[in-house]
């Protein structure tokens, strides 16, 4: 029987400072490739091949707002590091068999610093990051790593950098 992983909780860190209790929701980047069509006379259909990664964004909905985030959001020219540490309960045959750590690391700049909406007893505020680097690690194994500059792409544990030859060809 297969294992089931049930999301439990998450802690976020901004430039090494804990944001525990400060985030209501975080929408992580959607990794979507631009696709280039290829067709020829001999083919009976059209193929699509990945070319570039579309722009990555991360949206944070705040439970409250911190001076650390205000300071980081004030300068759109300086990259910030955001680390998310999630705990997943692992179940097998209906019994909990352990806990699994997922770590997602992002690097980017503040793209949209919404000052928010304030009403009696309530505050709504979102921040959008333009993300240049993302890495997903499960229990110490890298599953995905992508960087815009320098171009880096790793997929799956123990994988090689899919852009290593590209960088070499371009002299990077």
XYZ file of N, CA and C in Angstrom:
516
model
N 0.844 -1.188 0.000
C 0.000 0.000 0.000
C 0.880 1.238 0.000
N 0.460 2.263 -0.702
C 1.234 3.485 -0.827
C 1.185 4.352 0.419
N 2.057 5.297 0.435
C 2.108 6.250 1.540
C 1.267 7.465 1.208
N 0.725 8.082 2.240
C -0.054 9.313 2.120
C 0.663 10.379 2.926
N 0.811 11.570 2.321
C 1.469 12.689 2.992
C 0.432 13.784 3.214
N 0.188 14.105 4.469
C -0.828 15.068 4.846
C -0.143 16.333 5.372
N -0.348 17.469 4.659
C 0.246 18.741 5.086
C -0.206 19.067 6.499
N 0.751 19.472 7.335
C 0.476 19.756 8.737
C 0.598 21.250 9.034
N 1.796 21.801 8.880
C 2.016 23.199 9.207
C 3.251 23.722 8.472
N 3.418 25.040 8.490
C 4.513 25.659 7.746
C 5.057 26.847 8.528
N 6.360 27.010 8.484
C 7.011 28.194 9.054
C 7.774 28.885 7.931
N 7.730 30.205 7.918
C 8.411 30.985 6.886
C 9.512 31.821 7.523
N 10.563 32.037 6.735
C 11.707 32.819 7.180
C 12.047 33.834 6.102
N 12.221 35.083 6.483
C 12.584 36.169 5.573
C 13.977 36.649 5.930
N 14.937 36.456 5.022
C 16.333 36.843 5.269
C 16.814 36.364 6.635
N 16.409 35.144 7.015
C 16.841 34.541 8.275
C 16.008 34.908 9.485
N 14.980 35.749 9.327
C 14.105 36.146 10.437
C 12.780 35.394 10.336
N 12.358 34.792 11.422
C 11.124 34.011 11.426
C 9.900 34.886 11.185
N 9.007 34.393 10.335
C 7.714 35.040 10.098
C 6.581 34.213 10.698
N 6.902 33.346 11.647
C 5.896 32.471 12.256
C 4.744 33.309 12.798
N 3.530 32.970 12.385
C 2.338 33.659 12.836
C 1.991 34.905 12.050
N 2.785 35.251 11.033
C 2.564 36.499 10.299
C 1.942 36.317 8.915
N 1.869 35.076 8.424
C 1.366 34.826 7.073
C 0.072 34.025 7.133
N -0.962 34.513 6.431
C -2.218 33.761 6.308
C -2.138 32.742 5.181
N -1.530 33.158 4.063
C -1.482 32.298 2.887
C -0.290 32.703 2.036
N 0.280 31.718 1.375
C 1.363 32.007 0.442
C 1.103 31.213 -0.833
N 1.099 31.933 -1.947
C 0.905 31.307 -3.253
C 2.268 31.248 -3.928
N 2.768 30.027 -4.069
C 4.108 29.825 -4.616
C 4.097 29.947 -6.135
N 5.284 30.126 -6.728
C 5.359 30.290 -8.179
C 4.823 29.078 -8.927
N 4.269 29.360 -10.090
C 3.850 28.310 -11.017
C 4.945 28.197 -12.071
N 5.581 27.045 -12.137
C 6.660 26.844 -13.099
C 6.049 26.443 -14.429
N 6.016 27.397 -15.328
C 5.386 27.197 -16.629
C 6.385 27.584 -17.714
N 6.610 26.647 -18.627
C 7.544 26.898 -19.718
C 6.825 27.470 -20.925
N 7.521 28.381 -21.607
C 7.123 28.806 -22.932
C 7.379 27.603 -23.834
N 6.443 27.268 -24.690
C 6.596 26.108 -25.554
C 6.702 26.556 -27.005
N 7.611 25.942 -27.742
C 7.788 26.244 -29.161
C 7.288 25.040 -29.959
N 6.412 25.320 -30.920
C 5.872 24.251 -31.751
C 6.878 23.837 -32.817
N 6.838 22.551 -33.130
C 7.671 22.027 -34.203
C 6.814 21.107 -35.061
N 6.809 21.392 -36.346
C 6.099 20.510 -37.271
C 6.911 20.408 -38.556
N 6.776 19.281 -39.210
C 7.456 19.097 -40.494
C 6.582 18.223 -41.376
N 6.961 18.117 -42.608
C 6.168 17.361 -43.573
C 6.069 15.881 -43.213
N 7.105 15.336 -42.619
C 7.113 13.907 -42.320
C 6.316 13.552 -41.067
N 6.073 14.528 -40.211
C 5.354 14.246 -38.968
C 3.852 14.258 -39.198
N 3.145 13.465 -38.404
C 1.691 13.390 -38.508
C 1.022 14.248 -37.440
N 1.763 15.086 -36.814
C 1.237 15.961 -35.769
C 2.251 17.047 -35.447
N 1.930 17.844 -34.449
C 2.798 18.935 -34.021
C 3.334 18.625 -32.631
N 4.633 18.796 -32.445
C 5.253 18.625 -31.135
C 5.508 19.996 -30.529
N 5.558 20.032 -29.213
C 5.922 21.259 -28.512
C 7.140 20.966 -27.644
N 8.075 21.923 -27.601
C 9.283 21.774 -26.814
C 9.479 22.992 -25.919
N 9.896 22.741 -24.695
C 10.123 23.815 -23.728
C 11.276 24.696 -24.191
N 11.103 26.014 -24.065
C 12.181 26.944 -24.404
C 12.624 27.706 -23.158
N 11.820 28.633 -22.693
C 12.162 29.442 -21.521
C 11.101 29.278 -20.445
N 11.523 29.535 -19.216
C 10.583 29.546 -18.104
C 9.878 30.902 -18.111
N 8.565 30.885 -17.979
C 7.829 32.139 -17.846
C 8.162 32.775 -16.501
N 7.869 34.065 -16.370
C 8.177 34.798 -15.137
C 7.524 34.118 -13.934
N 8.269 34.067 -12.836
C 7.799 33.433 -11.600
C 7.385 34.498 -10.591
N 6.264 34.256 -9.933
C 5.777 35.167 -8.888
C 5.366 34.381 -7.660
N 5.476 35.022 -6.523
C 5.038 34.474 -5.250
C 4.199 35.546 -4.570
N 2.995 35.180 -4.126
C 2.111 36.141 -3.462
C 1.940 35.745 -2.001
N 2.200 36.704 -1.123
C 2.056 36.492 0.321
C 0.865 37.304 0.806
N -0.069 36.643 1.475
C -1.187 37.325 2.136
C -0.867 37.333 3.627
N -0.814 38.511 4.180
C -0.337 38.685 5.552
C -1.448 38.554 6.583
N -1.122 37.946 7.718
C -2.011 37.924 8.885
C -1.825 39.228 9.659
N -0.608 39.715 9.657
C -0.247 41.033 10.172
C 0.993 41.446 9.385
N 1.596 42.524 9.701
C 2.747 42.981 8.926
C 3.877 43.289 9.880
N 5.098 42.943 9.475
C 6.244 43.085 10.364
C 7.166 44.210 9.891
N 7.886 44.827 10.816
C 8.885 45.824 10.423
C 9.944 45.229 9.490
N 10.287 43.932 9.687
C 11.283 43.279 8.824
C 10.791 43.215 7.381
N 9.515 42.892 7.197
C 8.973 42.818 5.836
C 8.850 44.216 5.251
N 8.429 45.183 6.039
C 8.336 46.561 5.546
C 9.702 47.045 5.061
N 10.746 46.716 5.810
C 12.108 47.113 5.439
C 12.524 46.419 4.141
N 12.260 45.118 4.041
C 12.627 44.348 2.845
C 11.825 44.803 1.624
N 10.551 45.154 1.824
C 9.676 45.538 0.711
C 9.940 46.957 0.220
N 10.641 47.754 1.000
C 10.854 49.159 0.647
C 11.793 49.339 -0.544
N 12.650 48.361 -0.808
C 13.639 48.505 -1.874
C 13.432 47.425 -2.937
N 12.838 47.764 -4.079
C 12.569 46.752 -5.116
C 13.823 46.325 -5.876
N 14.967 46.916 -5.579
C 16.207 46.594 -6.282
C 17.058 45.578 -5.523
N 16.674 45.267 -4.288
C 17.446 44.343 -3.464
C 16.693 43.024 -3.327
N 17.387 41.929 -3.649
C 16.779 40.595 -3.544
C 16.604 40.209 -2.077
N 15.544 39.470 -1.828
C 15.300 38.928 -0.500
C 15.241 37.409 -0.613
N 15.546 36.743 0.490
C 15.464 35.288 0.555
C 14.281 34.913 1.425
N 13.457 34.028 0.891
C 12.302 33.526 1.617
C 12.446 32.014 1.692
N 12.393 31.470 2.902
C 12.462 30.022 3.067
C 11.196 29.544 3.764
N 10.601 28.498 3.209
C 9.402 27.889 3.773
C 9.749 26.482 4.215
N 9.407 26.169 5.452
C 9.666 24.835 5.996
C 8.323 24.223 6.381
N 7.930 23.192 5.640
C 6.629 22.569 5.847
C 6.801 21.172 6.434
N 5.892 20.821 7.332
C 5.878 19.477 7.900
C 4.689 18.720 7.318
N 4.966 17.522 6.809
C 3.930 16.629 6.303
C 3.927 15.371 7.155
N 2.759 14.995 7.659
C 2.627 13.735 8.382
C 2.562 12.618 7.343
N 3.332 11.557 7.578
C 3.371 10.422 6.657
C 2.529 9.285 7.240
N 1.629 8.753 6.422
C 0.758 7.650 6.831
C 0.937 6.473 5.890
N 0.870 5.286 6.450
C 0.903 4.062 5.661
C -0.057 3.075 6.316
N -0.934 2.498 5.506
C -1.945 1.551 5.992
C -2.768 2.151 7.135
N -3.041 3.465 7.041
C -3.898 4.129 8.018
C -3.211 4.572 9.291
N -1.936 4.278 9.460
C -1.216 4.660 10.672
C -0.138 5.688 10.347
N 0.056 6.612 11.279
C 1.118 7.595 11.088
C 2.456 6.904 11.272
N 3.332 7.067 10.263
C 4.635 6.412 10.295
C 5.779 7.402 10.475
N 5.472 8.706 10.450
C 6.535 9.676 10.642
C 6.156 11.053 10.144
N 7.142 11.923 10.135
C 6.998 13.283 9.632
C 8.046 13.504 8.553
N 7.670 14.265 7.533
C 8.551 14.539 6.410
C 8.702 16.051 6.281
N 9.942 16.502 6.073
C 10.241 17.923 5.936
C 10.323 18.304 4.463
N 9.611 19.359 4.101
C 9.727 19.972 2.775
C 10.271 21.383 2.997
N 11.331 21.738 2.267
C 11.897 23.081 2.343
C 11.841 23.689 0.949
N 11.236 24.861 0.845
C 11.200 25.598 -0.406
C 11.928 26.918 -0.180
N 12.944 27.153 -1.001
C 13.731 28.384 -0.906
C 13.462 29.225 -2.146
N 13.206 30.509 -1.929
C 12.951 31.447 -3.016
C 13.863 32.657 -2.868
N 14.281 33.222 -3.993
C 15.008 34.488 -3.977
C 14.361 35.382 -5.025
N 14.058 36.601 -4.636
C 13.428 37.518 -5.577
C 13.346 38.919 -5.012
N 12.666 39.757 -5.764
C 12.499 41.151 -5.380
C 11.015 41.459 -5.230
N 10.724 42.434 -4.397
C 9.332 42.840 -4.214
C 8.864 43.531 -5.486
N 7.810 42.987 -6.063
C 7.251 43.508 -7.311
C 6.045 44.400 -7.028
N 5.296 44.041 -6.018
C 4.081 44.766 -5.671
C 3.996 44.822 -4.156
N 4.085 46.011 -3.605
C 4.029 46.202 -2.159
C 2.726 46.923 -1.817
N 1.665 46.162 -1.773
C 0.351 46.729 -1.466
C 0.345 47.209 -0.015
N 0.022 48.471 0.183
C -0.011 48.995 1.550
C -1.216 48.486 2.319
N -2.222 47.999 1.625
C -3.296 47.283 2.287
C -4.570 48.060 2.506
N -5.512 47.354 3.098
C -6.805 47.909 3.472
C -6.962 47.753 4.977
N -7.280 48.852 5.611
C -7.446 48.837 7.065
C -8.883 49.225 7.398
N -9.510 48.428 8.260
C -10.838 48.748 8.779
C -10.838 48.363 10.253
N -11.847 48.754 11.024
C -11.817 48.475 12.462
C -11.513 47.009 12.771
N -10.384 46.779 13.406
C -9.990 45.436 13.814
C -9.482 44.538 12.697
N -9.348 45.054 11.498
C -8.920 44.219 10.375
C -7.869 44.910 9.529
N -7.030 44.072 8.915
C -6.023 44.547 7.980
C -5.889 43.492 6.897
N -5.900 43.925 5.635
C -5.652 43.026 4.510
C -4.479 43.589 3.735
N -3.487 42.731 3.513
C -2.295 43.208 2.815
C -1.648 42.044 2.071
N -1.189 42.324 0.847
C -0.488 41.325 0.045
C 0.828 41.895 -0.467
N 1.775 41.006 -0.647
C 3.055 41.355 -1.246
C 3.331 40.355 -2.359
N 3.765 40.847 -3.509
C 4.092 39.982 -4.640
C 5.587 40.069 -4.904
N 6.230 38.904 -5.005
C 7.651 38.839 -5.293
C 7.869 38.373 -6.732
N 8.807 39.000 -7.426
C 9.302 38.514 -8.711
C 10.440 37.557 -8.363
N 10.255 36.284 -8.649
C 11.168 35.234 -8.191
C 12.152 34.855 -9.306
N 13.452 34.818 -8.949
C 14.505 34.428 -9.883
C 15.098 33.064 -9.555
N 14.832 32.573 -8.346
C 15.434 31.316 -7.904
C 14.422 30.563 -7.044
N 14.298 29.278 -7.304
C 13.426 28.423 -6.490
C 14.086 27.060 -6.333
N 13.973 26.512 -5.126
C 14.520 25.185 -4.846
C 13.558 24.463 -3.916
N 13.252 23.208 -4.255
C 12.371 22.378 -3.430
C 13.145 21.141 -2.983
N 13.170 20.929 -1.660
C 13.903 19.816 -1.063
C 12.961 19.036 -0.155
N 12.940 17.720 -0.309
C 12.156 16.828 0.555
C 13.122 15.939 1.322
N 13.079 16.019 2.659
C 13.939 15.191 3.517
C 15.392 15.174 3.045
N 15.909 16.338 2.676
C 17.304 16.466 2.290
C 17.606 16.168 0.830
N 16.615 15.741 0.052
C 16.836 15.441 -1.366
C 16.256 16.547 -2.238
N 17.104 17.143 -3.080
C 16.647 18.187 -3.983
C 15.780 17.578 -5.068
N 14.553 18.072 -5.185
C 13.618 17.600 -6.206
C 13.590 18.538 -7.405
N 13.812 19.832 -7.131
C 13.743 20.842 -8.175
C 14.624 22.014 -7.773
N 15.373 22.518 -8.739
C 16.123 23.756 -8.532
C 16.143 24.501 -9.855
N 15.744 25.759 -9.815
C 15.721 26.581 -11.018
C 16.240 27.970 -10.677
N 17.125 28.472 -11.535
C 17.660 29.816 -11.383
C 17.661 30.494 -12.750
N 17.256 31.757 -12.770
C 17.262 32.530 -14.006
C 18.692 32.937 -14.367
N 19.443 33.454 -13.395
C 20.786 33.954 -13.643
C 21.687 33.613 -12.469
N 22.617 32.666 -12.647
C 22.923 31.946 -13.874
C 21.843 30.901 -14.162
N 21.692 30.521 -15.442
C 20.674 29.528 -15.766
C 21.027 28.160 -15.175
N 20.185 27.691 -14.262
C 20.372 26.389 -13.613
C 19.018 25.694 -13.599
N 19.009 24.404 -13.911
C 17.771 23.619 -13.834
C 18.139 22.203 -13.428
N 17.639 21.792 -12.269
C 17.799 20.417 -11.791
C 16.400 19.877 -11.514
N 16.184 18.629 -11.898
C 14.867 18.010 -11.677
C 15.073 16.595 -11.167
N 14.625 16.336 -9.950
C 14.709 15.001 -9.367
C 15.949 14.807 -8.522
N 15.836 13.919 -7.529
C 16.972 13.674 -6.631
C 18.173 13.121 -7.391
N 19.349 13.646 -7.090
C 20.574 13.196 -7.718
C 20.725 13.612 -9.167
N 19.869 14.516 -9.619
C 19.905 14.903 -11.028
C 21.062 15.840 -11.319
N 21.444 15.846 -12.568
C 22.487 16.758 -13.016
C 21.836 18.071 -13.437
N 22.639 19.092 -13.546
C 22.159 20.397 -13.990
C 21.845 20.311 -15.480
N 20.581 20.475 -15.834
C 20.147 20.359 -17.225
C 20.647 21.517 -18.095
N 21.121 22.590 -17.462
C 21.617 23.734 -18.216
C 23.148 23.837 -18.204
N 23.854 22.837 -17.695
C 25.317 22.897 -17.612
C 25.943 23.044 -18.999
N 25.476 22.270 -19.969
C 26.018 22.348 -21.324
C 25.640 23.691 -21.947
N 24.424 24.164 -21.703
C 23.998 25.467 -22.207
C 24.941 26.559 -21.731
N 25.236 26.573 -20.403
C 26.150 27.582 -19.855
C 27.522 27.472 -20.501
N 27.989 26.232 -20.686
C 29.295 26.016 -21.309
C 29.298 26.516 -22.751
N 28.238 26.206 -23.497
C 28.148 26.640 -24.890
C 28.157 28.160 -25.008
N 27.566 28.842 -24.017
C 27.472 30.304 -24.043
C 28.662 30.977 -23.357
N 29.551 30.160 -22.781
C 30.715 30.720 -22.098
C 30.391 31.340 -20.765
N 29.325 30.887 -20.134
C 28.909 31.458 -18.846
C 29.500 30.669 -17.691
